[in-house]
Coordinates of C-alpha atoms (C1' of nucleotides) in Angstrom, one line a residue:
Chain A
X1 CA 29.2 -16.0 -6.4
X2 CA 31.1 -14.5 -3.5
X3 CA 34.6 -14.6 -4.5
X4 CA 35.7 -11.6 -2.8
X5 CA 34.9 -10.5 0.5
X6 CA 34.3 -6.9 0.3
X7 CA 33.7 -4.7 3.2
X8 CA 29.8 -4.4 2.3
X9 CA 29.5 -8.2 2.3
X10 CA 31.5 -8.5 6.0
X11 CA 29.2 -6.1 7.1
X12 CA 26.2 -7.6 6.0
X13 CA 26.8 -10.9 7.4
X14 CA 27.7 -9.6 10.5
X15 CA 24.5 -7.7 10.8
X16 CA 22.5 -11.0 9.7
X17 CA 24.3 -12.9 12.3
X18 CA 23.8 -10.5 15.0
X19 CA 19.9 -10.3 14.0
X20 CA 19.5 -13.9 13.8
X21 CA 16.6 -14.2 15.3
X22 CA 14.4 -11.7 13.4
X23 CA 13.0 -11.3 10.3
X24 CA 14.6 -8.5 8.0
X25 CA 13.4 -6.7 4.8
X26 CA 16.0 -5.6 2.5
X27 CA 14.9 -2.0 3.2
X28 CA 15.3 -2.0 6.9
X29 CA 18.6 -3.8 6.4
X30 CA 19.9 -1.4 4.0
X31 CA 18.7 1.3 6.4
X32 CA 20.3 0.1 9.5
X33 CA 23.7 -0.3 7.4
X34 CA 23.5 2.8 5.4
X35 CA 25.8 4.5 7.5
X36 CA 28.2 1.7 6.8
X37 CA 28.1 2.6 3.2
X38 CA 26.2 0.1 1.6
X39 CA 23.9 0.4 -1.0
X40 CA 20.4 -1.2 -1.1
X41 CA 21.6 -3.2 -4.8
X42 CA 24.6 -4.6 -2.7
X43 CA 22.1 -5.5 -0.1
X44 CA 19.8 -7.4 -2.6
X45 CA 22.8 -8.8 -4.4
X46 CA 24.6 -10.3 -1.4
X47 CA 21.5 -11.5 0.3
X48 CA 20.9 -13.2 -3.2
X49 CA 24.2 -14.9 -3.3
X50 CA 24.0 -15.8 0.6
X51 CA 20.5 -17.4 -0.1
X52 CA 22.1 -19.3 -2.9
X53 CA 24.6 -20.5 -0.3
X54 CA 21.9 -21.4 2.0
X55 CA 23.2 -18.8 4.5
X56 CA 20.1 -16.8 4.4
X57 CA 16.4 -17.9 4.3
X58 CA 13.7 -15.7 2.7
X59 CA 10.1 -15.9 4.0
X60 CA 7.3 -14.0 3.4
X61 CA 5.0 -12.4 5.9
X62 CA 1.4 -12.9 5.6
X63 CA -0.2 -10.4 3.5
X64 CA 2.6 -8.4 2.7
X65 CA 4.4 -8.1 -0.4
X66 CA 7.8 -7.5 1.2
X67 CA 10.4 -10.1 1.3
X68 CA 12.1 -10.9 4.7
X69 CA 15.3 -12.6 5.2
X70 CA 16.9 -14.3 8.0
X71 CA 19.8 -15.6 8.7
X72 CA 20.4 -19.4 8.6
X73 CA 23.6 -20.1 10.2
X74 CA 24.0 -23.8 9.9
X75 CA 22.5 -26.5 7.4
X76 CA 20.9 -28.1 10.4
X77 CA 18.7 -24.7 10.9
X78 CA 17.1 -25.9 7.7
X79 CA 15.7 -29.2 9.1
X80 CA 14.3 -27.2 11.6
X81 CA 11.0 -25.7 11.4
X82 CA 10.6 -22.1 12.2
X83 CA 8.3 -20.1 14.5
X84 CA 7.9 -16.8 13.6
X85 CA 6.3 -13.9 16.4
X86 CA 3.7 -11.8 14.8
X87 CA 4.2 -9.4 17.6
X88 CA 7.7 -8.9 18.0
X89 CA 9.0 -10.6 14.7
X90 CA 11.4 -12.9 16.2
X91 CA 11.9 -16.1 15.1
X92 CA 13.0 -19.3 16.8
X93 CA 13.6 -23.1 15.9
X94 CA 11.0 -25.4 17.1
X95 CA 12.5 -28.2 19.1
X96 CA 13.8 -30.9 16.7
X97 CA 11.8 -33.6 18.4
X98 CA 9.0 -31.6 18.1
X99 CA 9.1 -30.6 14.3
X100 CA 10.1 -34.7 13.5
X101 CA 6.9 -35.5 15.3
X102 CA 4.8 -32.9 13.6
X103 CA 6.1 -33.8 9.9
X104 CA 5.7 -37.5 10.9
X105 CA 2.1 -37.1 12.0
X106 CA 1.1 -34.8 9.2
X107 CA 2.6 -37.5 6.6
X108 CA 0.6 -40.3 8.4
X109 CA -2.8 -38.3 8.5
X110 CA -2.6 -36.2 5.6
X111 CA -0.1 -38.2 3.2
X112 CA 1.5 -34.7 2.9
X113 CA 5.2 -34.4 3.2
X114 CA 6.3 -31.0 4.9
X115 CA 9.0 -29.2 3.6
X116 CA 10.6 -27.8 6.7
X117 CA 12.9 -25.3 4.7
X118 CA 10.2 -23.4 3.4
X119 CA 7.3 -23.7 6.3
X120 CA 7.1 -21.1 9.0
X121 CA 4.5 -21.2 11.6
X122 CA 3.1 -17.9 12.7
X123 CA 1.9 -17.0 16.0
X124 CA 3.1 -15.3 19.3
X125 CA 5.8 -16.2 21.3
X126 CA 6.3 -16.9 24.9
X127 CA 7.7 -13.5 25.7
X128 CA 5.0 -11.5 23.9
X129 CA 2.3 -13.5 25.7
X130 CA 4.0 -12.9 29.0
X131 CA 4.8 -9.2 28.5
X132 CA 1.8 -8.7 26.3
X133 CA 3.1 -5.4 25.6
X134 CA 6.5 -5.8 24.0
X135 CA 5.6 -3.2 21.2
X136 CA 8.4 -2.9 18.7
X137 CA 9.8 0.2 16.8
X138 CA 7.1 1.6 14.7
X139 CA 4.6 -0.6 15.7
X140 CA 1.3 0.5 16.7
X141 CA -1.2 -1.3 18.9
Chain B
X1 CA -18.3 -2.4 0.5
X2 CA -20.0 -4.9 -1.6
X3 CA -23.3 -3.3 -2.0
X4 CA -24.1 -4.1 -5.5
X5 CA -23.6 -7.3 -7.1
X6 CA -22.1 -6.6 -10.3
X7 CA -21.4 -9.0 -13.2
X8 CA -17.6 -8.8 -12.4
X9 CA -18.3 -9.7 -8.8
X10 CA -20.3 -12.6 -9.4
X11 CA -17.7 -13.9 -12.0
X12 CA -15.1 -13.5 -9.5
X13 CA -16.7 -15.2 -6.6
X14 CA -17.9 -17.9 -8.8
X15 CA -14.3 -18.5 -10.2
X16 CA -12.9 -18.2 -6.7
X17 CA -15.4 -20.9 -5.4
X18 CA -14.4 -23.1 -8.0
X19 CA -10.9 -22.9 -7.4
X20 CA -11.1 -23.0 -3.7
X21 CA -8.3 -25.6 -3.3
X22 CA -5.5 -23.7 -4.8
X23 CA -3.4 -20.4 -4.6
X24 CA -4.1 -17.7 -7.0
X25 CA -2.3 -14.7 -7.9
X26 CA -4.4 -11.7 -9.1
X27 CA -2.7 -12.0 -12.4
X28 CA -3.7 -15.5 -13.1
X29 CA -7.2 -14.6 -11.9
X30 CA -7.3 -11.7 -14.2
X31 CA -6.2 -13.7 -17.0
X32 CA -8.5 -16.4 -16.8
X33 CA -11.3 -14.1 -16.2
X34 CA -10.3 -11.7 -18.9
X35 CA -12.8 -13.3 -21.5
X36 CA -15.5 -12.4 -19.0
X37 CA -14.7 -8.8 -19.1
X38 CA -13.0 -8.0 -15.8
X39 CA -10.1 -5.9 -15.4
X40 CA -7.2 -6.4 -13.4
X41 CA -8.1 -3.4 -11.0
X42 CA -11.6 -4.8 -10.6
X43 CA -10.0 -7.9 -9.5
X44 CA -7.7 -6.5 -7.0
X45 CA -10.8 -4.4 -5.5
X46 CA -13.2 -7.2 -5.4
X47 CA -10.6 -9.3 -3.6
X48 CA -9.8 -6.5 -1.2
X49 CA -13.2 -6.4 -0.4
X50 CA -14.0 -10.1 0.0
X51 CA -10.9 -10.4 2.0
X52 CA -12.3 -7.7 4.5
X53 CA -15.2 -9.7 4.5
X54 CA -13.5 -12.8 5.6
X55 CA -14.1 -14.8 2.4
X56 CA -10.7 -14.9 1.1
X57 CA -7.6 -15.3 2.2
X58 CA -4.2 -14.0 1.3
X59 CA -0.9 -15.8 1.6
X60 CA 2.4 -15.3 0.5
X61 CA 4.2 -18.2 -1.0
X62 CA 7.4 -19.0 0.4
X63 CA 10.2 -17.2 -1.4
X64 CA 8.0 -15.1 -4.0
X65 CA 6.7 -11.6 -4.0
X66 CA 3.6 -12.3 -5.2
X67 CA 0.6 -12.6 -3.1
X68 CA -2.0 -15.4 -3.7
X69 CA -5.5 -15.5 -2.7
X70 CA -7.7 -18.2 -2.3
X71 CA -11.7 -18.8 -1.1
X72 CA -12.2 -19.1 2.3
X73 CA -15.8 -20.3 2.5
X74 CA -16.5 -20.6 6.0
X75 CA -15.3 -19.3 9.1
X76 CA -14.4 -22.6 10.2
X77 CA -11.9 -22.4 7.5
X78 CA -10.0 -20.1 9.5
X79 CA -9.8 -22.4 12.3
X80 CA -7.9 -24.8 10.3
X81 CA -4.4 -24.8 9.4
X82 CA -3.7 -25.1 5.7
X83 CA -1.3 -27.4 4.0
X84 CA -0.1 -26.0 0.6
X85 CA 1.5 -28.2 -2.1
X86 CA 4.5 -26.9 -3.7
X87 CA 4.1 -29.1 -6.9
X88 CA 0.4 -28.6 -7.6
X89 CA -0.3 -25.3 -5.6
X90 CA -3.3 -26.9 -4.2
X91 CA -4.2 -26.5 -0.5
X92 CA -6.1 -28.5 1.8
X93 CA -7.3 -28.2 5.4
X94 CA -5.4 -30.3 8.0
X95 CA -7.6 -32.3 10.2
X96 CA -8.9 -30.4 12.9
X97 CA -7.7 -32.9 15.6
X98 CA -4.4 -32.8 14.2
X99 CA -4.3 -29.2 13.9
X100 CA -5.7 -28.9 17.5
X101 CA -2.8 -31.3 18.7
X102 CA -0.2 -29.4 17.0
X103 CA -1.1 -26.2 18.3
X104 CA -1.3 -27.6 21.8
X105 CA 1.9 -29.3 21.5
X106 CA 3.6 -25.9 20.5
X107 CA 2.2 -24.1 23.1
X108 CA 3.1 -26.6 25.9
X109 CA 6.9 -27.1 24.4
X110 CA 7.8 -23.5 23.1
X111 CA 5.2 -21.5 24.6
X112 CA 4.2 -20.7 21.0
X113 CA 0.7 -19.7 20.5
X114 CA -0.1 -20.7 17.0
X115 CA -2.2 -18.5 14.7
X116 CA -3.9 -20.9 12.6
X117 CA -5.2 -18.2 10.2
X118 CA -1.9 -17.0 8.9
X119 CA -0.1 -20.4 9.1
X120 CA 0.4 -22.5 6.0
X121 CA 2.5 -25.7 5.8
X122 CA 4.4 -26.1 2.8
X123 CA 5.3 -29.4 1.5
X124 CA 4.2 -31.8 -1.0
X125 CA 0.8 -33.3 -1.0
X126 CA -0.3 -36.9 -1.5
X127 CA -1.2 -36.9 -5.2
X128 CA 1.9 -35.3 -6.1
X129 CA 4.1 -37.6 -4.2
X130 CA 2.0 -40.6 -5.9
X131 CA 1.9 -39.4 -9.4
X132 CA 5.6 -37.9 -9.6
X133 CA 8.2 -38.7 -7.4
X134 CA 10.0 -35.4 -7.8
X135 CA 12.7 -34.9 -5.0
X136 CA 13.6 -31.3 -4.6
X137 CA 16.1 -29.8 -2.4
X138 CA 15.9 -30.0 1.3
X139 CA 13.2 -32.2 1.4
X140 CA 12.6 -34.4 4.3
X141 CA 11.6 -37.9 3.2
Chain C
dC1 C1' -31.8 8.8 -10.3
dT2 C1' -27.9 8.0 -7.2
dA3 C1' -24.4 6.0 -5.1
dG4 C1' -21.4 2.0 -5.6
dT5 C1' -18.6 -0.1 -9.9
dT6 C1' -15.7 -0.4 -13.4
dG7 C1' -11.7 0.2 -16.7
dC8 C1' -7.6 2.8 -17.8
dA9 C1' -3.7 4.9 -17.0
dA10 C1' -0.9 6.7 -14.0
dA11 C1' 1.4 6.3 -9.5
dG12 C1' 3.6 3.7 -5.8
dA13 C1' 6.5 0.1 -3.4
dG14 C1' 9.6 -3.4 -3.8
dT15 C1' 13.2 -5.7 -6.4
dT16 C1' 16.4 -6.3 -10.3
dT17 C1' 19.8 -5.0 -13.6
dG18 C1' 23.0 -2.4 -17.0
dC19 C1' 27.0 -0.1 -17.0
dA20 C1' 31.1 2.5 -15.6
dT21 C1' 34.0 2.6 -11.6
dG22 C1' 36.6 0.8 -7.9
dG23 C1' 38.5 -2.8 -5.1
dC24 C1' 40.0 -7.8 -3.5
dG25 C1' 43.3 -10.9 -4.2
Chain D
dC1 C1' 46.5 -6.3 -13.0
dG2 C1' 42.1 -9.0 -13.7
dC3 C1' 37.7 -9.8 -12.8
dC4 C1' 34.1 -9.5 -9.2
dA5 C1' 31.4 -6.3 -6.7
dT6 C1' 29.5 -1.8 -6.0
dG7 C1' 26.6 2.3 -6.8
dC8 C1' 23.2 4.7 -9.1
dA9 C1' 19.6 5.0 -12.0
dA10 C1' 16.6 3.1 -15.0
dA11 C1' 13.7 -0.9 -15.8
dC12 C1' 10.4 -4.3 -14.1
dT13 C1' 6.8 -6.4 -11.6
dC14 C1' 2.9 -6.3 -8.8
dT15 C1' -0.5 -3.6 -6.8
dT16 C1' -3.3 0.7 -5.6
dT17 C1' -5.3 4.9 -6.8
dG18 C1' -7.7 9.2 -9.4
dC19 C1' -11.2 9.8 -12.3
dA20 C1' -14.7 10.1 -15.6
dA21 C1' -18.1 6.9 -17.6
dC22 C1' -21.4 3.0 -16.5
dT23 C1' -24.9 0.4 -14.1
dA24 C1' -27.3 -2.2 -10.3
dG25 C1' -31.3 -1.4 -7.3

DNA sequence: CTAGTTGCAAAGAGTTTGCATGGCG
DNA sequence: CGCCATGCAAACTCTTTGCAACTAG
């Protein structure tokens, strides 16, 4: 997969890199990139390829059947736990030391080996707690 | 919602309670309960009602578009973090003290307030680690 | 009896796929 | 020029909904 670098693929990758801090649905991506001339199928197919290459991570939002994707630049990214904000949708990495401590703690106490690549912690981020009214597009109170 | 206790509802609730430790898709539930004479629509409708009552929790499995449900007996359940095993699908509660420590730690270090109700940690549980030593992709030791 | 429930089938939402055309290398 | 990638639309999967028949209280 990914033998040619097509216009669509480049546009998609740029877009994902620029929005590396938020969870994106295939439909949103397609909508935003539609003016660039990229079909929804191309979005899905490229994302699947990027996912296989480890450049994109998929994560479901609690209670939604839509799948969300996010750029996952480096390998190290997958060693980090992700924190996803319910309010603004942004995702950030948890400090490695913290993640490490958490993983160890859970393993010790529960005998459970955490899979950092697949785990996303949900909550409300610092900015949203501070602003408290950072409301994002199409999001009602 | 839930004004009458129908045969279907009772069967569903029993089933959910019995399988309180695993994540169940609507289809699996319907399949397992089909001999009891309950349609998939009834499954969905009852689950939606139970969910509204807080007796069922829904959670997406990482990287799957299917929604999974799980019995969530008590209120306290929602104050506990959940650990879900990728191998066997079982879910268990994280020790409250551990969860508390984790939440505090994240808040202190990242300014991120964890939503315990929506967060599920993925990994491999003690039993599966003991039984088989299946080692999968990107899993930390 | 009467309103909540059910089953069925049709409608939706989101994702995947077959096929002919188009474009990267 | 050959093969991969794209676009379109049809197929799929999972979930929701309309409606007439059914049933718990």
